[in-house]
Short mmCIF file of C-alpha atoms and ligand atoms in Angstrom, two decimals:
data_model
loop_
_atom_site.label_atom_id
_atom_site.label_comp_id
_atom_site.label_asym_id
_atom_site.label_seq_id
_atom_site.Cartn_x
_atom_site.Cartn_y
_atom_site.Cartn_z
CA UNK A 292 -20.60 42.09 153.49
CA UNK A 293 -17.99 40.56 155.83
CA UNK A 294 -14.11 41.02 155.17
CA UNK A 295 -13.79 37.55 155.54
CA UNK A 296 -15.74 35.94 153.34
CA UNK A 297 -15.83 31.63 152.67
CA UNK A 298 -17.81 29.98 149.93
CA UNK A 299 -17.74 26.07 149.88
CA UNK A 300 -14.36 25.83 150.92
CA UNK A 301 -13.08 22.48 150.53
CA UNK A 302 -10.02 21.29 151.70
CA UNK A 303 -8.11 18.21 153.16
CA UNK A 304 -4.99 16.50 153.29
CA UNK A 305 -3.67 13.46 151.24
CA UNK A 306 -6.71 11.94 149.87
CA UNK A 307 -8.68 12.65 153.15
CA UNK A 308 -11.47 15.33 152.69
CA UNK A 309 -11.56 16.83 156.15
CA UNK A 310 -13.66 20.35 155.33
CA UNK A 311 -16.71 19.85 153.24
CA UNK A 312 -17.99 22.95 151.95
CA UNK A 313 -17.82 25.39 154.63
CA UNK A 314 -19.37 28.84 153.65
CA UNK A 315 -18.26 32.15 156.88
CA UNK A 316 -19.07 35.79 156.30
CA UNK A 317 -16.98 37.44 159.08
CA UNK A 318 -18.24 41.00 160.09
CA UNK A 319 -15.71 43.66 160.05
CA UNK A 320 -14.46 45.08 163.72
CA UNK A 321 -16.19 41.97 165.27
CA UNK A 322 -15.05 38.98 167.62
CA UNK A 323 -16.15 35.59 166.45
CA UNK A 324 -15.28 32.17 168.30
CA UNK A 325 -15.08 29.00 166.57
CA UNK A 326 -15.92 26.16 168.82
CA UNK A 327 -16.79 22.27 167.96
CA UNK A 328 -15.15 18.81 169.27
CA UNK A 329 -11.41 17.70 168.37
CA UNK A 330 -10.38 16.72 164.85
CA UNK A 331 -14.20 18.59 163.52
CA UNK A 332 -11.64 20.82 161.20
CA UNK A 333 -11.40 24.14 162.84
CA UNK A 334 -7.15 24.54 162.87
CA UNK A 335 -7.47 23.07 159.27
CA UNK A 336 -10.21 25.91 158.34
CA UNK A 337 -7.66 28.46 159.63
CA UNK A 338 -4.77 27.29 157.78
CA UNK A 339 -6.77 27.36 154.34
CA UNK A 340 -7.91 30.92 155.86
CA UNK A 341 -4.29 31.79 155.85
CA UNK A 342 -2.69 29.83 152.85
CA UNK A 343 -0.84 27.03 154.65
CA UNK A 344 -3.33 24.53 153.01
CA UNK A 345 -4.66 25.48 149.39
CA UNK A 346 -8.03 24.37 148.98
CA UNK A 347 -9.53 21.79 146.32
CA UNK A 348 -12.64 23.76 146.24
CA UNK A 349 -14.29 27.00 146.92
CA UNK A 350 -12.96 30.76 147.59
CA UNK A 351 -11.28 32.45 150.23
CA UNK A 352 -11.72 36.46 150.23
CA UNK A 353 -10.69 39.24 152.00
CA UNK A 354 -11.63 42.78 151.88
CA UNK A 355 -13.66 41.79 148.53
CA UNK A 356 -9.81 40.30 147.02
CA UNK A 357 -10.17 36.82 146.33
CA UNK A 358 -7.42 35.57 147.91
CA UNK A 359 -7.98 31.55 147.64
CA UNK A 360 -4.14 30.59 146.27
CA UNK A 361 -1.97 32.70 147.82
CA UNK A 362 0.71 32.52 150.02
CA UNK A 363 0.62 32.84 153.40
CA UNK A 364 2.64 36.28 153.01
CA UNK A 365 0.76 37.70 150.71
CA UNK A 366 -1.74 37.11 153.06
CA UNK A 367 0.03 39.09 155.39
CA UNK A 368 1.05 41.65 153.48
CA UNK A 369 -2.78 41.99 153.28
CA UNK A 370 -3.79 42.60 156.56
CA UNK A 371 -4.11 39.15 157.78
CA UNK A 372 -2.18 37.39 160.96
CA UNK A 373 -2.29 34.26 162.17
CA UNK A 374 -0.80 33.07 165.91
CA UNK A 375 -0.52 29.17 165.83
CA UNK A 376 -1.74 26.93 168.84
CA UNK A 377 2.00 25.56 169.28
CA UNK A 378 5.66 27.20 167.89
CA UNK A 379 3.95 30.66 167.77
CA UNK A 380 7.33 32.23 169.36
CA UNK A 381 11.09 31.42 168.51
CA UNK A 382 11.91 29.91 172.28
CA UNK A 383 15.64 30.70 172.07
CA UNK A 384 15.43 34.43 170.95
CA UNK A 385 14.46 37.49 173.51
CA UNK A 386 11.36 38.78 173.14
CA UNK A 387 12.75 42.05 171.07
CA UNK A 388 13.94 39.60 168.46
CA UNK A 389 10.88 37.96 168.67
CA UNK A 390 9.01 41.47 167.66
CA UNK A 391 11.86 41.73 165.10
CA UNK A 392 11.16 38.68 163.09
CA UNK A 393 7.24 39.49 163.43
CA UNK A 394 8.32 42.88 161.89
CA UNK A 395 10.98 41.88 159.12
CA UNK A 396 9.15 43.07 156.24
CA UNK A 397 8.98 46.71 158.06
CA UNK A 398 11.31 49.58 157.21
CA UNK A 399 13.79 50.25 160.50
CA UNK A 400 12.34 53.32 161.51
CA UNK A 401 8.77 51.85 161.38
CA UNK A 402 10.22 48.44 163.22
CA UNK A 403 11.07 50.82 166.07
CA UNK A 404 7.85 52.47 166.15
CA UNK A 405 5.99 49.26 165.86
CA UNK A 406 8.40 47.59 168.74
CA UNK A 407 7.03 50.48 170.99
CA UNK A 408 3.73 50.36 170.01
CA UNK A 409 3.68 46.67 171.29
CA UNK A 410 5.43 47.35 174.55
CA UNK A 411 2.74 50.10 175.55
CA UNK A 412 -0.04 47.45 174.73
CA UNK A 413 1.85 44.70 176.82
CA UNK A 414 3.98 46.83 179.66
CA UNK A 415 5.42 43.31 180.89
CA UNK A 416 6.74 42.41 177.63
CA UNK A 417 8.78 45.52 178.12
CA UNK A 418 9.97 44.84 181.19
CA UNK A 419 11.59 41.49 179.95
CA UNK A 420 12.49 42.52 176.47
CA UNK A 421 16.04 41.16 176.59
CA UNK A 422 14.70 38.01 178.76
CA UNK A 423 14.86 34.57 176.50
CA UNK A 424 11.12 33.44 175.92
CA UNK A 425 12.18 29.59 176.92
CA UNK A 426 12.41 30.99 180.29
CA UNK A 427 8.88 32.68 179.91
CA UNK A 428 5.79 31.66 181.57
CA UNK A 429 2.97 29.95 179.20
CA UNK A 430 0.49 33.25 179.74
CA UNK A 431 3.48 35.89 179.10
CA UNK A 432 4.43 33.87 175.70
CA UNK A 433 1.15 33.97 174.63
CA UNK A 434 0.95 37.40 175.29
CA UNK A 435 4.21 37.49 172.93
CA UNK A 436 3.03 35.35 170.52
CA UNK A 437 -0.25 37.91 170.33
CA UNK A 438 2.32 41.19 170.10
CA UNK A 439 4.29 39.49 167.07
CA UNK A 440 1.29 38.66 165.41
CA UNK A 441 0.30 42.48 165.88
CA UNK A 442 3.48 43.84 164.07
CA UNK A 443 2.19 43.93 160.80
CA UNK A 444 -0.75 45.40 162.66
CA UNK A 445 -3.11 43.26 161.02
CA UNK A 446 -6.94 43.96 160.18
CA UNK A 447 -7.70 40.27 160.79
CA UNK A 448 -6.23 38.25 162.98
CA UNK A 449 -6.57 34.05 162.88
CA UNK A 450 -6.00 32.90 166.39
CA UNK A 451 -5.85 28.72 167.27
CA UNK A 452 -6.47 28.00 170.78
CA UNK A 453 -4.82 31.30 172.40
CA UNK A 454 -5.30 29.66 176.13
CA UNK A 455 -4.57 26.54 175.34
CA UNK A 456 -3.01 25.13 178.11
CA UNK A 457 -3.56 28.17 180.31
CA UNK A 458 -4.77 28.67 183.92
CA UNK A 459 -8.38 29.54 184.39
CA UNK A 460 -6.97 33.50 185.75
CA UNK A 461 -4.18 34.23 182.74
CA UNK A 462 -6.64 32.61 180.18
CA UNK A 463 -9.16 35.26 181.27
CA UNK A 464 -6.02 38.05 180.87
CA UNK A 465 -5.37 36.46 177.50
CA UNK A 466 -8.81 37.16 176.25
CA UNK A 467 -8.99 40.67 178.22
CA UNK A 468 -6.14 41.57 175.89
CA UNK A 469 -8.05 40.23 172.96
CA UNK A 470 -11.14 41.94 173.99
CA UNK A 471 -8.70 45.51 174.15
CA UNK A 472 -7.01 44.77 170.59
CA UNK A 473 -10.44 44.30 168.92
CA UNK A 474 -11.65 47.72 170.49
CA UNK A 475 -8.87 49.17 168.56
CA UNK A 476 -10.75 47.80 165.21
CA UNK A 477 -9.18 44.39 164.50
CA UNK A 478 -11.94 41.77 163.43
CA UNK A 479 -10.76 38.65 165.41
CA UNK A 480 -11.64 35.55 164.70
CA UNK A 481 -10.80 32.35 166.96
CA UNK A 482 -10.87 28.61 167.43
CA UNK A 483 -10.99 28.30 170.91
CA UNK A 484 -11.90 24.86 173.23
CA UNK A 485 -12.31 26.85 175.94
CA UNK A 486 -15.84 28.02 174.69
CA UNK A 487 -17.35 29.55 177.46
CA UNK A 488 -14.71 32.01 177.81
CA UNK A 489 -14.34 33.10 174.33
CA UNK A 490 -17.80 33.03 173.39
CA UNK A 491 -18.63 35.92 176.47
CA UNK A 492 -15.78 38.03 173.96
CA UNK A 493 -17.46 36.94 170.88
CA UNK A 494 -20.14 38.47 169.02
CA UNK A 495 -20.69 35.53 167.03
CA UNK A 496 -20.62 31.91 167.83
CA UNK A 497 -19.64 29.47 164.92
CA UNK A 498 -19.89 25.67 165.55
CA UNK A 499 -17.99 23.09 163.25
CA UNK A 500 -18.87 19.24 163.25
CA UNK A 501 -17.25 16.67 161.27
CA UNK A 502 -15.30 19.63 158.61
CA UNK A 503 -19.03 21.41 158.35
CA UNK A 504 -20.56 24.67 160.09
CA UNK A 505 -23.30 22.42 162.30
CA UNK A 506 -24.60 26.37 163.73
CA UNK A 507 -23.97 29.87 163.31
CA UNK A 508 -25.49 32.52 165.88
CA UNK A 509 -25.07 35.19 168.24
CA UNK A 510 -22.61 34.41 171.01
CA UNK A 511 -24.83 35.43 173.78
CA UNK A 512 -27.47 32.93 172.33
CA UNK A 513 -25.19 30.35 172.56
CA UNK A 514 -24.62 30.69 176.32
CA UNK A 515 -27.79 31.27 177.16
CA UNK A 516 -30.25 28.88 175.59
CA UNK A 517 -30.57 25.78 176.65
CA UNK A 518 -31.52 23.86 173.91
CA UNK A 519 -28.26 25.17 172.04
CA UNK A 520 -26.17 24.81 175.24
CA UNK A 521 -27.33 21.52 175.83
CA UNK A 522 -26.40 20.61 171.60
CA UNK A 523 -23.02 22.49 171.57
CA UNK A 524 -21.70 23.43 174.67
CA UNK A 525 -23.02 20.15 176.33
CA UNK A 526 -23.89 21.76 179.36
CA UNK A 527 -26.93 23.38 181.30
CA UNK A 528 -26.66 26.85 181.87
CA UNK A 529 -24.76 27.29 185.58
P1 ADP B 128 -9.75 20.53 165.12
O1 ADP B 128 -8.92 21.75 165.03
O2 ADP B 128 -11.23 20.81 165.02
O3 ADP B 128 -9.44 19.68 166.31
P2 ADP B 128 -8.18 19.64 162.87
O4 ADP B 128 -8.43 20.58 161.76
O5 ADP B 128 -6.92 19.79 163.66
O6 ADP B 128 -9.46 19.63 163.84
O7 ADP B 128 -8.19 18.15 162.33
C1 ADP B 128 -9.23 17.66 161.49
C2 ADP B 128 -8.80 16.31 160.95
O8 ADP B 128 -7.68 16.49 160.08
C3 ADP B 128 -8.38 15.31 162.00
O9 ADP B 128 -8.90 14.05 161.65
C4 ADP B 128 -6.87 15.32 161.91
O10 ADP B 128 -6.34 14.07 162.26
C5 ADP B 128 -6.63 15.62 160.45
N1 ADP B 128 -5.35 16.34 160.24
C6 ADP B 128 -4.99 17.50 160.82
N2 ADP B 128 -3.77 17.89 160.39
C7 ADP B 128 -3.35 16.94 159.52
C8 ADP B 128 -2.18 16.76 158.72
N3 ADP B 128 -1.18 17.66 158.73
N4 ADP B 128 -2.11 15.65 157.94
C9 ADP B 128 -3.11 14.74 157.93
N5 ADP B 128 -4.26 14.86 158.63
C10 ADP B 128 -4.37 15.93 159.42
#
């Protein structure tokens, strides 16, 4: 059994139905991508994943805790994180407060700790801890946005389009750091458009259509046959 596990979660906003019935089982310690075309439901999936939209139907559980209604720090308190595609760092703090407001709910001794733990993983967040983030590349806020998530040192973490508006080089460092943080036992799971890229990190390959799971499978199988290239990926293999 997964520690993310999804039964005919139905969701939407207003009276538009946008996810209708989607059913994951998420395996522990793994990497699974989320791909499928704009507006198929994927950043709404995650926010009903981490209880920014309470579903209309179906259950939400984590670790075997149903955790359907709850708030999003609850959630948290849980083991779950969730970086954003946009506002996923506070542009007019330094990247130490940043780490601070990912860490409030910490005690102060195990802030510190925590702090440190995130500038060994990300050396060149240390080296501009008192620098403002608005002055901050795209690829080193990212990296940011990934260390605040990591305060709480999450067992799951939700990301949204982590290269989003990255260059082909840092989006590769972006996922090379995702890559490292999942060998340290955090189950990832992402909604990425830049498929090829995160399904070579992945394990598992998820594809949404129109607020349903069109295809689950292994990553690798994804990429490499051509029939399910040519479906989801809407390419030939290169
Ligand atoms: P994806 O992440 O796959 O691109 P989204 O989950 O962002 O898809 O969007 C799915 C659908 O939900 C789209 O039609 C979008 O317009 C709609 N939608 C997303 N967010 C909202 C919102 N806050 N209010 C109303 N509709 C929304």
């Amino acid at each position: 059994m997964g520690i993310l596990r999804v039964e005919n979660l139905v969701a939407g906003y207003g009276d538009t139905e946008i996810l209708h019935g989607v059913d994951l089982d998420v395996a522990e310690g793994k990497v699974t991508t989320i791909i499928g075309p704009n507006g198929a439901g994927k950043s709404t999936l995650l926010k009903a994943l981490m209880g920014y939209l309470i579903p209309r139907a179906g259950t939400v559980s984590f670790d075997g805790d149903e955790v359907t209604a709850l708030p999003a720090h609850v959630r948290v308190s849980k083991g779950i994180a969730f970086v954003p595609q946009l506002d996923n760092v506070f542009p007019s703090l330094s990247v130490e407060e940043n780490l601070k407001m990912g860490g409030y709910t910490l005690t102060r001794e195990l802030l510190g700790r925590r702090i440190a733990l995130q500038y060994e993983r990300f050396p060149r967040l240390a080296e501009r801890r008192r620098q403002r983030v608005h002055t901050m590349s795209g690829g080193e806020r990212q990296m940011l946005a990934l260390a605040r998530a990591l305060m709480t040192e999450p067992r799951l973490l939700l990301l949204d389009e982590p290269t989003a508006a990255l260059s082909p080089r840092i989006a590769a460092e972006v996922f090379e750091k995702i890559r490292e943080i999942n060998t340290q036992g955090r189950t990832v799971l992402i909604v990425e458009q830049n498929a090829e890229l995160s399904l070579r990190a992945s394990t598992t390959g998820i594809v949404m259509a129109d607020g349903c799971k069109a295809f689950e499978g292994p990553a690798d199988k994804i990429l490499t046959d051509e029939k399910i290239r040519e479906a989801y990926l809407g390419t030939a293999k290169d």
